[in-house]
Coordinates of C-alpha atoms in Angstrom, one line a residue:
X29 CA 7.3 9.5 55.3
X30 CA 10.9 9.9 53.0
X31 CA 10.5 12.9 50.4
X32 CA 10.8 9.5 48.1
X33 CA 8.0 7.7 49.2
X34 CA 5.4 10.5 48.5
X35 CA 2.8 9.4 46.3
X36 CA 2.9 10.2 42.5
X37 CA 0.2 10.4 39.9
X38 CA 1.6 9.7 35.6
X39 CA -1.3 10.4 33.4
X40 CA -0.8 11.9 29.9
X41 CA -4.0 14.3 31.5
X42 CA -2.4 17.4 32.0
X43 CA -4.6 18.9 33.9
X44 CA -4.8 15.6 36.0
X45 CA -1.4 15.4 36.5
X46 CA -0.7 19.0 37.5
X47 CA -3.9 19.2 39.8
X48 CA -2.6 16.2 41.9
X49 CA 0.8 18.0 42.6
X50 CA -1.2 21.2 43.8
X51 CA -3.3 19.1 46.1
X52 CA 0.1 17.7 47.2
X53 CA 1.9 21.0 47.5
X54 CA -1.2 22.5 49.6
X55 CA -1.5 19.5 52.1
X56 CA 2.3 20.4 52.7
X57 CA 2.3 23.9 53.2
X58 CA -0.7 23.8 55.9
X59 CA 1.6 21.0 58.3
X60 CA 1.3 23.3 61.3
X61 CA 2.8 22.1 65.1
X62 CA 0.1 22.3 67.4
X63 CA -0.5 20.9 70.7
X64 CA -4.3 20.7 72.0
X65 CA -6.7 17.3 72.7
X66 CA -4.4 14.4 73.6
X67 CA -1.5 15.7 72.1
X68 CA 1.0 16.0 75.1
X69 CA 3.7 17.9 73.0
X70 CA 3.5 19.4 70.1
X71 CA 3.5 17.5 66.9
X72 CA 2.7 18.2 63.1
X73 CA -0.9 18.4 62.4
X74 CA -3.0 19.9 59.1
X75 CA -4.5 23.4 59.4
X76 CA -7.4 23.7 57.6
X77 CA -6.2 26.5 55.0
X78 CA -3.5 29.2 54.5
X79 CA -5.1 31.6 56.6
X80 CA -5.7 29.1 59.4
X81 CA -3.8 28.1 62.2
X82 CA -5.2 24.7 63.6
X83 CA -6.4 22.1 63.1
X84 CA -10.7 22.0 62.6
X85 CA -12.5 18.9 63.4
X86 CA -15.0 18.6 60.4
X87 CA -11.6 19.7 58.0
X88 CA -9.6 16.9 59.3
X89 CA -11.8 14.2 60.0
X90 CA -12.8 14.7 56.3
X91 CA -9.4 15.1 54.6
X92 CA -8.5 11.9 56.3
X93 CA -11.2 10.4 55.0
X94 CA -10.6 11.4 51.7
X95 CA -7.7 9.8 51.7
X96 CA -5.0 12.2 54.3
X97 CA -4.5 9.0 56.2
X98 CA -3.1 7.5 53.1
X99 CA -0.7 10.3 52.2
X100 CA 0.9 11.1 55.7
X101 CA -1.0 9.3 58.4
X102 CA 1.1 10.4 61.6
X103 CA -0.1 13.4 60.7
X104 CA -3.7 12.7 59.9
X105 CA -3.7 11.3 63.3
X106 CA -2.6 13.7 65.4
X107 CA -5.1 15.4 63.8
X108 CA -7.7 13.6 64.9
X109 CA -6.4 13.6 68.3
X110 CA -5.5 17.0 68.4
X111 CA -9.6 18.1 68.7
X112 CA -10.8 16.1 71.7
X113 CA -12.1 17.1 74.7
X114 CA -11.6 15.2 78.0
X115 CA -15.3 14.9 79.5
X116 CA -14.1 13.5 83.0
X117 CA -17.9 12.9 83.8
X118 CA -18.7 11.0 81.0
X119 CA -15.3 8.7 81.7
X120 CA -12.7 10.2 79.3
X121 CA -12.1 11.8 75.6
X122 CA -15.0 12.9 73.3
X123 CA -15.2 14.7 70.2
X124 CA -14.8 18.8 70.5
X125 CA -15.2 21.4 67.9
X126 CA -17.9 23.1 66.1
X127 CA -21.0 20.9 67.4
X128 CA -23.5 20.3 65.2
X129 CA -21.2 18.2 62.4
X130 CA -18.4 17.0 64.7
X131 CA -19.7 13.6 64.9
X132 CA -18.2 13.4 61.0
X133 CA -14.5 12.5 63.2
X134 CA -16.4 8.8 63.2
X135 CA -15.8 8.6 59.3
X136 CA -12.2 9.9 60.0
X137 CA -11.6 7.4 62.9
X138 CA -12.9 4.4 60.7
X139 CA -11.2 5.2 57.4
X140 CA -7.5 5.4 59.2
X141 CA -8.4 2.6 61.0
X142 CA -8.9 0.8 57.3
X143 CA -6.0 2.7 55.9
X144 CA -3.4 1.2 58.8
X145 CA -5.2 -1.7 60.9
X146 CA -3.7 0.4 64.2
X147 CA -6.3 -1.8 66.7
X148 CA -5.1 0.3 70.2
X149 CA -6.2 3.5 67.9
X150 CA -9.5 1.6 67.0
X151 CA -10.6 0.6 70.4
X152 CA -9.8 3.9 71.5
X153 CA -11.8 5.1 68.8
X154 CA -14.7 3.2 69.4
X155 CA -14.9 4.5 72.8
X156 CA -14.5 7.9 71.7
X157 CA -17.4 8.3 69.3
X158 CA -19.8 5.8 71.9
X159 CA -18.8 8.5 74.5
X160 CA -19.6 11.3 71.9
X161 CA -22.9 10.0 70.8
X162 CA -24.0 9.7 74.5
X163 CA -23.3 13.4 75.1
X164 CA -24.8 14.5 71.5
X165 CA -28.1 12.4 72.5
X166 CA -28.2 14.2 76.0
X167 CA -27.7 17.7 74.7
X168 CA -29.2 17.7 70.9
X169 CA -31.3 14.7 70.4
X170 CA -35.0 15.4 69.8
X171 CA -37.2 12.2 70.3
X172 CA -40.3 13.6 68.9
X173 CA -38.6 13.9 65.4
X174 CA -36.0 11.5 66.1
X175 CA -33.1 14.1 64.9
X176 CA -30.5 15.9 66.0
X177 CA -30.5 19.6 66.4
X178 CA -28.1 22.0 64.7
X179 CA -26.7 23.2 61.6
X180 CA -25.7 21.6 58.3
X181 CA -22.1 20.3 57.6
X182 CA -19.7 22.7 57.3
X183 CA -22.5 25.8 57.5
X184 CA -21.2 27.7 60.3
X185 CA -21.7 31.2 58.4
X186 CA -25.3 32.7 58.4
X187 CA -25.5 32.6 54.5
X188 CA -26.3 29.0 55.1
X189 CA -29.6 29.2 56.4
X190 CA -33.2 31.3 54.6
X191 CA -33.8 35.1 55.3
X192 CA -36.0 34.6 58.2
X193 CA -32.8 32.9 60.7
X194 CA -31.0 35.9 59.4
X195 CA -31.3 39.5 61.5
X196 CA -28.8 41.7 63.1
X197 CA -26.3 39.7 65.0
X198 CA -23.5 39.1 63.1
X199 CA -22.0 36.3 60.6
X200 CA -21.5 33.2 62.5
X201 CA -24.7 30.6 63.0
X202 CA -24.0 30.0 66.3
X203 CA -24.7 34.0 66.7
X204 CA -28.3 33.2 66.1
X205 CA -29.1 31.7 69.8
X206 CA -27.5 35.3 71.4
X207 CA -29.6 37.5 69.4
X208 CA -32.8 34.8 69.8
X209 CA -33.1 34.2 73.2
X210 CA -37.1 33.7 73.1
X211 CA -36.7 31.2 70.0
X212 CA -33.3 29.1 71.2
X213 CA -34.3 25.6 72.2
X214 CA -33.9 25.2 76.3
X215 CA -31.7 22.0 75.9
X216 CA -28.1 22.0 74.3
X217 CA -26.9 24.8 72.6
X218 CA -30.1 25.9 71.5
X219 CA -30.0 26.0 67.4
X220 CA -33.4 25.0 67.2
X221 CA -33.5 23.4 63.3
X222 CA -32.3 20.3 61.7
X223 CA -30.3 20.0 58.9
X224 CA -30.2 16.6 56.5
X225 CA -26.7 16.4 56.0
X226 CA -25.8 16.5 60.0
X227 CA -28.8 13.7 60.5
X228 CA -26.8 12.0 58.2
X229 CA -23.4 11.6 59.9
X230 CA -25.3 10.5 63.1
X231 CA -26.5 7.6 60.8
X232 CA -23.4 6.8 59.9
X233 CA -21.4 6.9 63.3
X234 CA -23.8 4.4 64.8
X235 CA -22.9 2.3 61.8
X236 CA -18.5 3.0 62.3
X237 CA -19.3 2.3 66.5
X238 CA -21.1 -1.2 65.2
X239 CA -17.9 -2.1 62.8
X240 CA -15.5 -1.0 65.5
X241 CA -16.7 -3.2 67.9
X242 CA -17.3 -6.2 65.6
X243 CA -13.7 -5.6 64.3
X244 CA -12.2 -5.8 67.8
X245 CA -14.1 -8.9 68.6
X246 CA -17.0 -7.6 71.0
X247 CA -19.6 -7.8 69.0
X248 CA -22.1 -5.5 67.4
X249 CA -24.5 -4.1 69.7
X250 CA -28.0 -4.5 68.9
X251 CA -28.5 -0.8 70.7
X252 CA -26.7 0.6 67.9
X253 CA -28.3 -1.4 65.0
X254 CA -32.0 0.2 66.5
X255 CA -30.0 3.8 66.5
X256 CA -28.9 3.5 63.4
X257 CA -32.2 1.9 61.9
X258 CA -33.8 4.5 63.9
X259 CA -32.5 7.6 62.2
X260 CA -32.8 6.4 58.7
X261 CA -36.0 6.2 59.2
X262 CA -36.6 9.5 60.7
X263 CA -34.2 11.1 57.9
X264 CA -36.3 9.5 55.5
X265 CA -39.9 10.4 57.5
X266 CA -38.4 14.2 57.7
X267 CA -36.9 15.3 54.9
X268 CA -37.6 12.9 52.0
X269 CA -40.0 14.8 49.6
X270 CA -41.8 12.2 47.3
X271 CA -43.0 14.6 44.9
X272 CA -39.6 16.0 44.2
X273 CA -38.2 12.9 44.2
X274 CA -34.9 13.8 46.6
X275 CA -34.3 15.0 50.4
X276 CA -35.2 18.7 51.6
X277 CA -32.6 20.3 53.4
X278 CA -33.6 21.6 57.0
X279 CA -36.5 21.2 59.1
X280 CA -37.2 24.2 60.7
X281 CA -38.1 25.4 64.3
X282 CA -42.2 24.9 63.2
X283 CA -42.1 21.7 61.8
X284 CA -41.7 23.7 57.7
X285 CA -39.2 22.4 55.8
X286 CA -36.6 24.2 53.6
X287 CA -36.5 22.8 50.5
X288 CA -33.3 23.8 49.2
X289 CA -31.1 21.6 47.6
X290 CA -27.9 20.2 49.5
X291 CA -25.4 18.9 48.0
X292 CA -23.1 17.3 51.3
X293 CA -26.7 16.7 52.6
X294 CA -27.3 14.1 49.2
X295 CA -23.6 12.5 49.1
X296 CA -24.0 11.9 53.3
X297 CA -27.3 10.2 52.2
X298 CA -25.9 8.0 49.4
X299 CA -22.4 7.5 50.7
X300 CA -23.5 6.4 54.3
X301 CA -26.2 3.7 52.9
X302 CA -29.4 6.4 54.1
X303 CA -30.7 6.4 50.4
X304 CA -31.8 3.6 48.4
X305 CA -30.4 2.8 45.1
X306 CA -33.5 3.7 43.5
X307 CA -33.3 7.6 46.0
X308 CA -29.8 7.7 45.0
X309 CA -30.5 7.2 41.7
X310 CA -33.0 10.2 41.8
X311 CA -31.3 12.9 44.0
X312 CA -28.1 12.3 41.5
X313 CA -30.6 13.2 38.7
X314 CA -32.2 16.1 40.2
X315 CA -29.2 18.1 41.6
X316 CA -29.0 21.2 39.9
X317 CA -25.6 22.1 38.5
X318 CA -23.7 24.9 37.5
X319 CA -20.6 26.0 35.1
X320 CA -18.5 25.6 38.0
X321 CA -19.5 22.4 39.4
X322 CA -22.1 21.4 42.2
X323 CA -23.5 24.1 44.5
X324 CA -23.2 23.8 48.3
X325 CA -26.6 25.2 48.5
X326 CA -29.4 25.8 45.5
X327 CA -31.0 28.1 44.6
X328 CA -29.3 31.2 47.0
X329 CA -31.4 32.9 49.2
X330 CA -33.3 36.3 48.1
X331 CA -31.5 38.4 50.7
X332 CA -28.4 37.6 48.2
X333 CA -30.1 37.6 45.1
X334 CA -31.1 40.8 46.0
X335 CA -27.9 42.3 46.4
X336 CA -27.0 42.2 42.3
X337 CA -23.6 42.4 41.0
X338 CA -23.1 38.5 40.0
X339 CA -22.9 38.0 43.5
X340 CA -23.9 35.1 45.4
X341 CA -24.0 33.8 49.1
X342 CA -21.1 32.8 50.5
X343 CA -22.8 29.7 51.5
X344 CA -25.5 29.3 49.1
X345 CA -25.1 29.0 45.6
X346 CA -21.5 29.0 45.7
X347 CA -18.7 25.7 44.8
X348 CA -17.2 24.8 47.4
X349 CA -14.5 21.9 46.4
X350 CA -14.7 19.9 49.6
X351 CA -18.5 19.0 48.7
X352 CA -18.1 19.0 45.2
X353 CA -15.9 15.7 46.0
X354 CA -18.5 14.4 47.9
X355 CA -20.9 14.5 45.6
X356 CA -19.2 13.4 42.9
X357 CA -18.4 10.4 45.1
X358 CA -22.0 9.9 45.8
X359 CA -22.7 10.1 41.8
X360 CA -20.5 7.7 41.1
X361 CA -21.6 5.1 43.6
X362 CA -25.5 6.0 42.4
X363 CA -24.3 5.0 38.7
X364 CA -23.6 8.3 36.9
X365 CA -19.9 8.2 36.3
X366 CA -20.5 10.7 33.7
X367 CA -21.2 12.9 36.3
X368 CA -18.4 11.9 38.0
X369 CA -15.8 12.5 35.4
X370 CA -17.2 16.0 34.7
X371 CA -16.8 17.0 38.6
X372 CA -13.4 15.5 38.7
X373 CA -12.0 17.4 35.3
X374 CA -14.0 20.6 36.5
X375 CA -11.6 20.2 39.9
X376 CA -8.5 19.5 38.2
X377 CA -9.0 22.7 35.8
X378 CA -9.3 25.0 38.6
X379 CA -6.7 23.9 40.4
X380 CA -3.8 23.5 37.6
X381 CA -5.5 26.8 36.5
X382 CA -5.0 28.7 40.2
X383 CA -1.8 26.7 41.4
X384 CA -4.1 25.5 44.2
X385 CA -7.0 24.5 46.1
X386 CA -9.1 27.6 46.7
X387 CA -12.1 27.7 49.4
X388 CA -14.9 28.6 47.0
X389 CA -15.2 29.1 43.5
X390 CA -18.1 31.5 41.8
X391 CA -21.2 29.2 40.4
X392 CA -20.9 30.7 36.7
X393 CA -17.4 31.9 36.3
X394 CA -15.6 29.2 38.3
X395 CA -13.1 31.8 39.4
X396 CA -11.8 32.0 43.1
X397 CA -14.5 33.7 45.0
X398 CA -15.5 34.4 48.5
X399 CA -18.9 34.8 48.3
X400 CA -21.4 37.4 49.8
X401 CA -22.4 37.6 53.5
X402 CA -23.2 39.3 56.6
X403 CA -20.5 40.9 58.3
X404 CA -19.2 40.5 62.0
X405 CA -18.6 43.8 62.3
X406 CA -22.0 45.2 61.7
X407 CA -24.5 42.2 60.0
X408 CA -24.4 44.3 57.0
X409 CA -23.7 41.7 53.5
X410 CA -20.5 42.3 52.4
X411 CA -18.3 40.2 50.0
X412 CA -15.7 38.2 51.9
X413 CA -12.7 36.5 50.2
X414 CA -12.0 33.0 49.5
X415 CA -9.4 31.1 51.4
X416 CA -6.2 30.2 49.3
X417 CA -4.9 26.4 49.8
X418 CA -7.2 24.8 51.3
X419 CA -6.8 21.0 52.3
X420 CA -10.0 19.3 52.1
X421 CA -10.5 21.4 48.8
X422 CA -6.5 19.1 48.2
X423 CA -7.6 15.8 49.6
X424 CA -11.3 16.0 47.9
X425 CA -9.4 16.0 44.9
X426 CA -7.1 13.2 45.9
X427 CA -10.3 11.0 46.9
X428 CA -11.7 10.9 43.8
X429 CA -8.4 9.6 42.3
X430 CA -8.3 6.8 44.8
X431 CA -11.9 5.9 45.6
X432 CA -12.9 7.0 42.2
X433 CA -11.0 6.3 38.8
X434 CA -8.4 3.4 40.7
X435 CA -11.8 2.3 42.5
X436 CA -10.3 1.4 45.8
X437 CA -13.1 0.3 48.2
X438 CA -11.4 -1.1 51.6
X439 CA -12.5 -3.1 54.5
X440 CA -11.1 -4.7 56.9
X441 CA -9.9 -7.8 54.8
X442 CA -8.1 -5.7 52.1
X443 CA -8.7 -3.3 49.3
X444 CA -10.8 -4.2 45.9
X445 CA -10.2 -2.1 43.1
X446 CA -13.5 -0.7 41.0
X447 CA -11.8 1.4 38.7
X448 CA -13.0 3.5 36.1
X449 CA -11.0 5.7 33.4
X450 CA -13.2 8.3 31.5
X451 CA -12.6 9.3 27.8
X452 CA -10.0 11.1 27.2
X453 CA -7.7 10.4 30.4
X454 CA -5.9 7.8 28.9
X455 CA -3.5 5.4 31.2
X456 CA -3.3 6.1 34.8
X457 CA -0.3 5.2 37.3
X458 CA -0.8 6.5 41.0
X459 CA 2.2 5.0 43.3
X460 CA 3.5 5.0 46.6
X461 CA 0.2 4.4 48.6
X462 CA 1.1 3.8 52.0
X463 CA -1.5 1.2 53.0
X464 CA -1.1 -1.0 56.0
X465 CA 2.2 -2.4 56.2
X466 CA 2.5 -2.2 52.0
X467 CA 3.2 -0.3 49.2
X468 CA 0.8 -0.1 46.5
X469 CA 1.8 1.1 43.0
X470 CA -1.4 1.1 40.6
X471 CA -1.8 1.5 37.2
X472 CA -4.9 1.5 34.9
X473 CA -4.7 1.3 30.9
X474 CA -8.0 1.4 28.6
X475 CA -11.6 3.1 29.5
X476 CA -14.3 2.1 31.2
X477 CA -15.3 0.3 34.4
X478 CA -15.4 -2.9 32.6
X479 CA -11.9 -5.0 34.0
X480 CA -10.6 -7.2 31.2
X481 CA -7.5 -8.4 33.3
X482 CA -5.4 -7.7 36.9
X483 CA -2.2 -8.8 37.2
X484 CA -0.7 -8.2 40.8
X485 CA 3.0 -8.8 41.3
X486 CA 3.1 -9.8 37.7
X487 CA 0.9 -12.6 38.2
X488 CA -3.0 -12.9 36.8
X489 CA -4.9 -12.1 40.0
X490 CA -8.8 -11.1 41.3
X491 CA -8.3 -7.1 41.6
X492 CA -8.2 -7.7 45.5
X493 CA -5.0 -7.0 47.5
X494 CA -5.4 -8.7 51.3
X495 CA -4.6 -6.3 54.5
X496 CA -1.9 -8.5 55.7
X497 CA 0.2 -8.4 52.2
X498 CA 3.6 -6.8 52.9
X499 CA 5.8 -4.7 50.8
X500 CA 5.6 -3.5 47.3
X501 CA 2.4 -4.6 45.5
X502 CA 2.5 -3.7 41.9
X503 CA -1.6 -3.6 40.5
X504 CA -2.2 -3.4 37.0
X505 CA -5.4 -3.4 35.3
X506 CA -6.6 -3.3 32.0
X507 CA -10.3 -2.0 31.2
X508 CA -12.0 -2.0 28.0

């Protein structure tokens, strides 16, 4: 990409304006080269934050969902390619990384492929994630429940999980099977729980293998439809709770469930099509929030509570950007674009207050915050810092300008614009949107969701721009 083709956002928002040059600024300053998975030399991939070095699968395959393969997608996919592992046994390259939540590089994989229409990269693809799912079900699948084992998206620290999976062995989740041996499961890795967000993503790469396939002309495999089918149905027979009227969070070793609110756990649910409308509807309106935004996890666990101070768990109770995204995604597909609008300004404030993306922000104050947690050193609860420019924190942000207030929704056949402007915001231009083998330059004027014309090239139009267009496409759109 030319320094003149990056993308630009003209509101009269200040705080829009100046929060979308942050997310900019910290996508640039984590390009890292790095040379790993299939990436035979080394080549310019995203690191997940300041303090990191490489490239994580969950970080990328998110961020270039949210809209990375949009903004620079060379690098979105070397990024993707970057955390493979070759499985010569199972016939080639499947997904590597952190287990439990890796499968989420099927929602990457499908997004660039809608971004960019690179085929060879979706038949690849395809393969990859089949291969993936093949190993996952060996190693993690339990047929009695129907679910796979592990932790929760993104919830690799122990302050994820309730005070009786904590004990003296460290910080790390994956700590828990070395200092359980009589409690790990024999199969797989041996984290013996399951968590609803996780369950989710398998949901939905059964679904991205099926549209893969169907896209490159093979056909949809009925296999795959049954998976999918399959574990909606246990995700709805495990964790939906009737009476609350929303999904628990884990399922625990005994068959108890943890009945925590989770907020990536709810916007997997409602973004990948596991809720109903009427579910979706519900969980929106049962989420607890906080000053800052949407908690990861709610409430914290007493083992935090305890500790006094305004603290809170590093994983539980805290904002974390990356799933505040998410779920106001999720909200804004289930109908409440109020609650959309107020996660979105609540992101931008931060940011154009900070001069970046932190990793967490504190639940009441909504300053930059690292949360409290058990240490590595000695499984004592210490407070840890918070992470300065952090990219899925940047490209959360960036998702909710493009899926959210310009309302793109693509598929294969092209992009369809959904828009929405809150009060106050004004007029909205975002251009240079690199999108298949086009430029798009979009601007909305009024409030609303309500389009009262769409003129594309200058001519009256239906807000849909085809895949195959080429060039600069200039969408406007009036809403009242």
């Amino acid at each position: 990409m030319k320094i003149q083709d990056v993308p630009y956002l003209r509101t009269p928002h200040e705080d829009l304006a100046r929060a979308f040059r942050v997310a900019l600024g910290d996508i640039c300053s984590n390009l890292v080269p790095y040379q790993e998975g299939q990436l035979a030399k080394p080549s310019l991939c995203l690191a997940a934050g300041l303090h990191y070095s490489t490239p994580w699968t969950r970080d990328n395959s998110l961020s270039t969902w949210n809209g990375l393969g949009l903004l620079l997608p060379d690098v979105a996919k070397n990024s993707l390619r970057a955390v493979l592992e070759n499985d010569p046994a199972r016939g080639g390259w499947r997904i590597g990384g952190q287990y439990w939540d890796a499968i989420i590089w099927a929602q990457g994989a499908w997004a660039f492929y809608l971004y960019h229409g690179d085929r060879h990269f979706l038949r690849e693809s395809a393969d990859i994630i089949s291969r993936s799912l093949d190993y996952f079900e060996e190693t993690e699948f339990d047929p009695a429940r129907g679910l796979f084992r592990g932790g929760a998206f993104f919830q690799d620290g122990i302050s994820a999980y309730p005070d009786e999976l904590s004990g003296n062995f460290g910080c790390d989740v994956r700590q828990w099977v070395e200092g359980n041996p009589d409690k790990k499961h024999p199969v797989g890795f041996g984290i013996p729980w399951f968590s609803l967000s996780s369950n989710c993503l398998y949901a939905g790469a059964y679904d991205a293998v099926n549209m893969m396939r169907a896209e490159l002309g093979e056909g949809a495999s009925e296999k795959m439809f049954a998976k999918a089918a399959a574990m909606r149905a246990s995700i709805h027979r495990e964790f939906w709770n009737a009476e609350r009227g929303t999904f628990d969070y884990l399922v625990l070793p005994d068959g108890r469930r943890c009945e925590h609110e989770e907020a990536a756990g709810f916007a997997f649910a409602i973004l990948l099509g596991v809720a109903t409308p009427e579910e979706a509807a519900s969980v929106v309106d049962r989420t607890h929030l906080v000053p800052a935004g949407v908690p990861c996890i709610w409430p914290q666990f007493p083992r935090y509570a305890a500790y006094g101070g305004g603290h809170v768990g590093r994983h539980c109770g805290t904002v974390w950007p990356q799933v505040q995204a998410l779920w106001a995604r999720a909200a804004l597909k289930a109908g409440r674009a109020d609650l959309f609008a107020r996660q979105l300004l609540l992101m931008a404030s931060h940011a154009a207050r900070d001069g970046h993306f932190t990793e967490i922000y504190h639940p009441e104050t909504g300053e930059e915050y690292g949360g409290i947690q058990e240490h590595w050193s000695d499984s004592a609860i210490k407070p840890w810092e918070s992470v300065p420019h952090t990219c899925w924190g940047a490209t959360g942000f960036f998702s909710l300008v493009h899926f959210g207030l310009l309302g793109m929704d693509y598929s294969p056949q092209g992009v369809r614009f959904r828009p929405f402007l809150p009060d106050g915001v004004g007029e909205l231009e975002l251009t240079n949107i690199t999108y298949r083998a086009m430029r798009l330059h979009v601007s909305l004027a009024g409030r609303g969701a309500n389009i009262v014309s769409c003129r594309i090239n200058g001519a009256d139009a239906e807000p849909f721009v085809a895949a195959d267009k080429q060039g600069d496409v200039h969408v406007e759109i009036a809403l009242g």
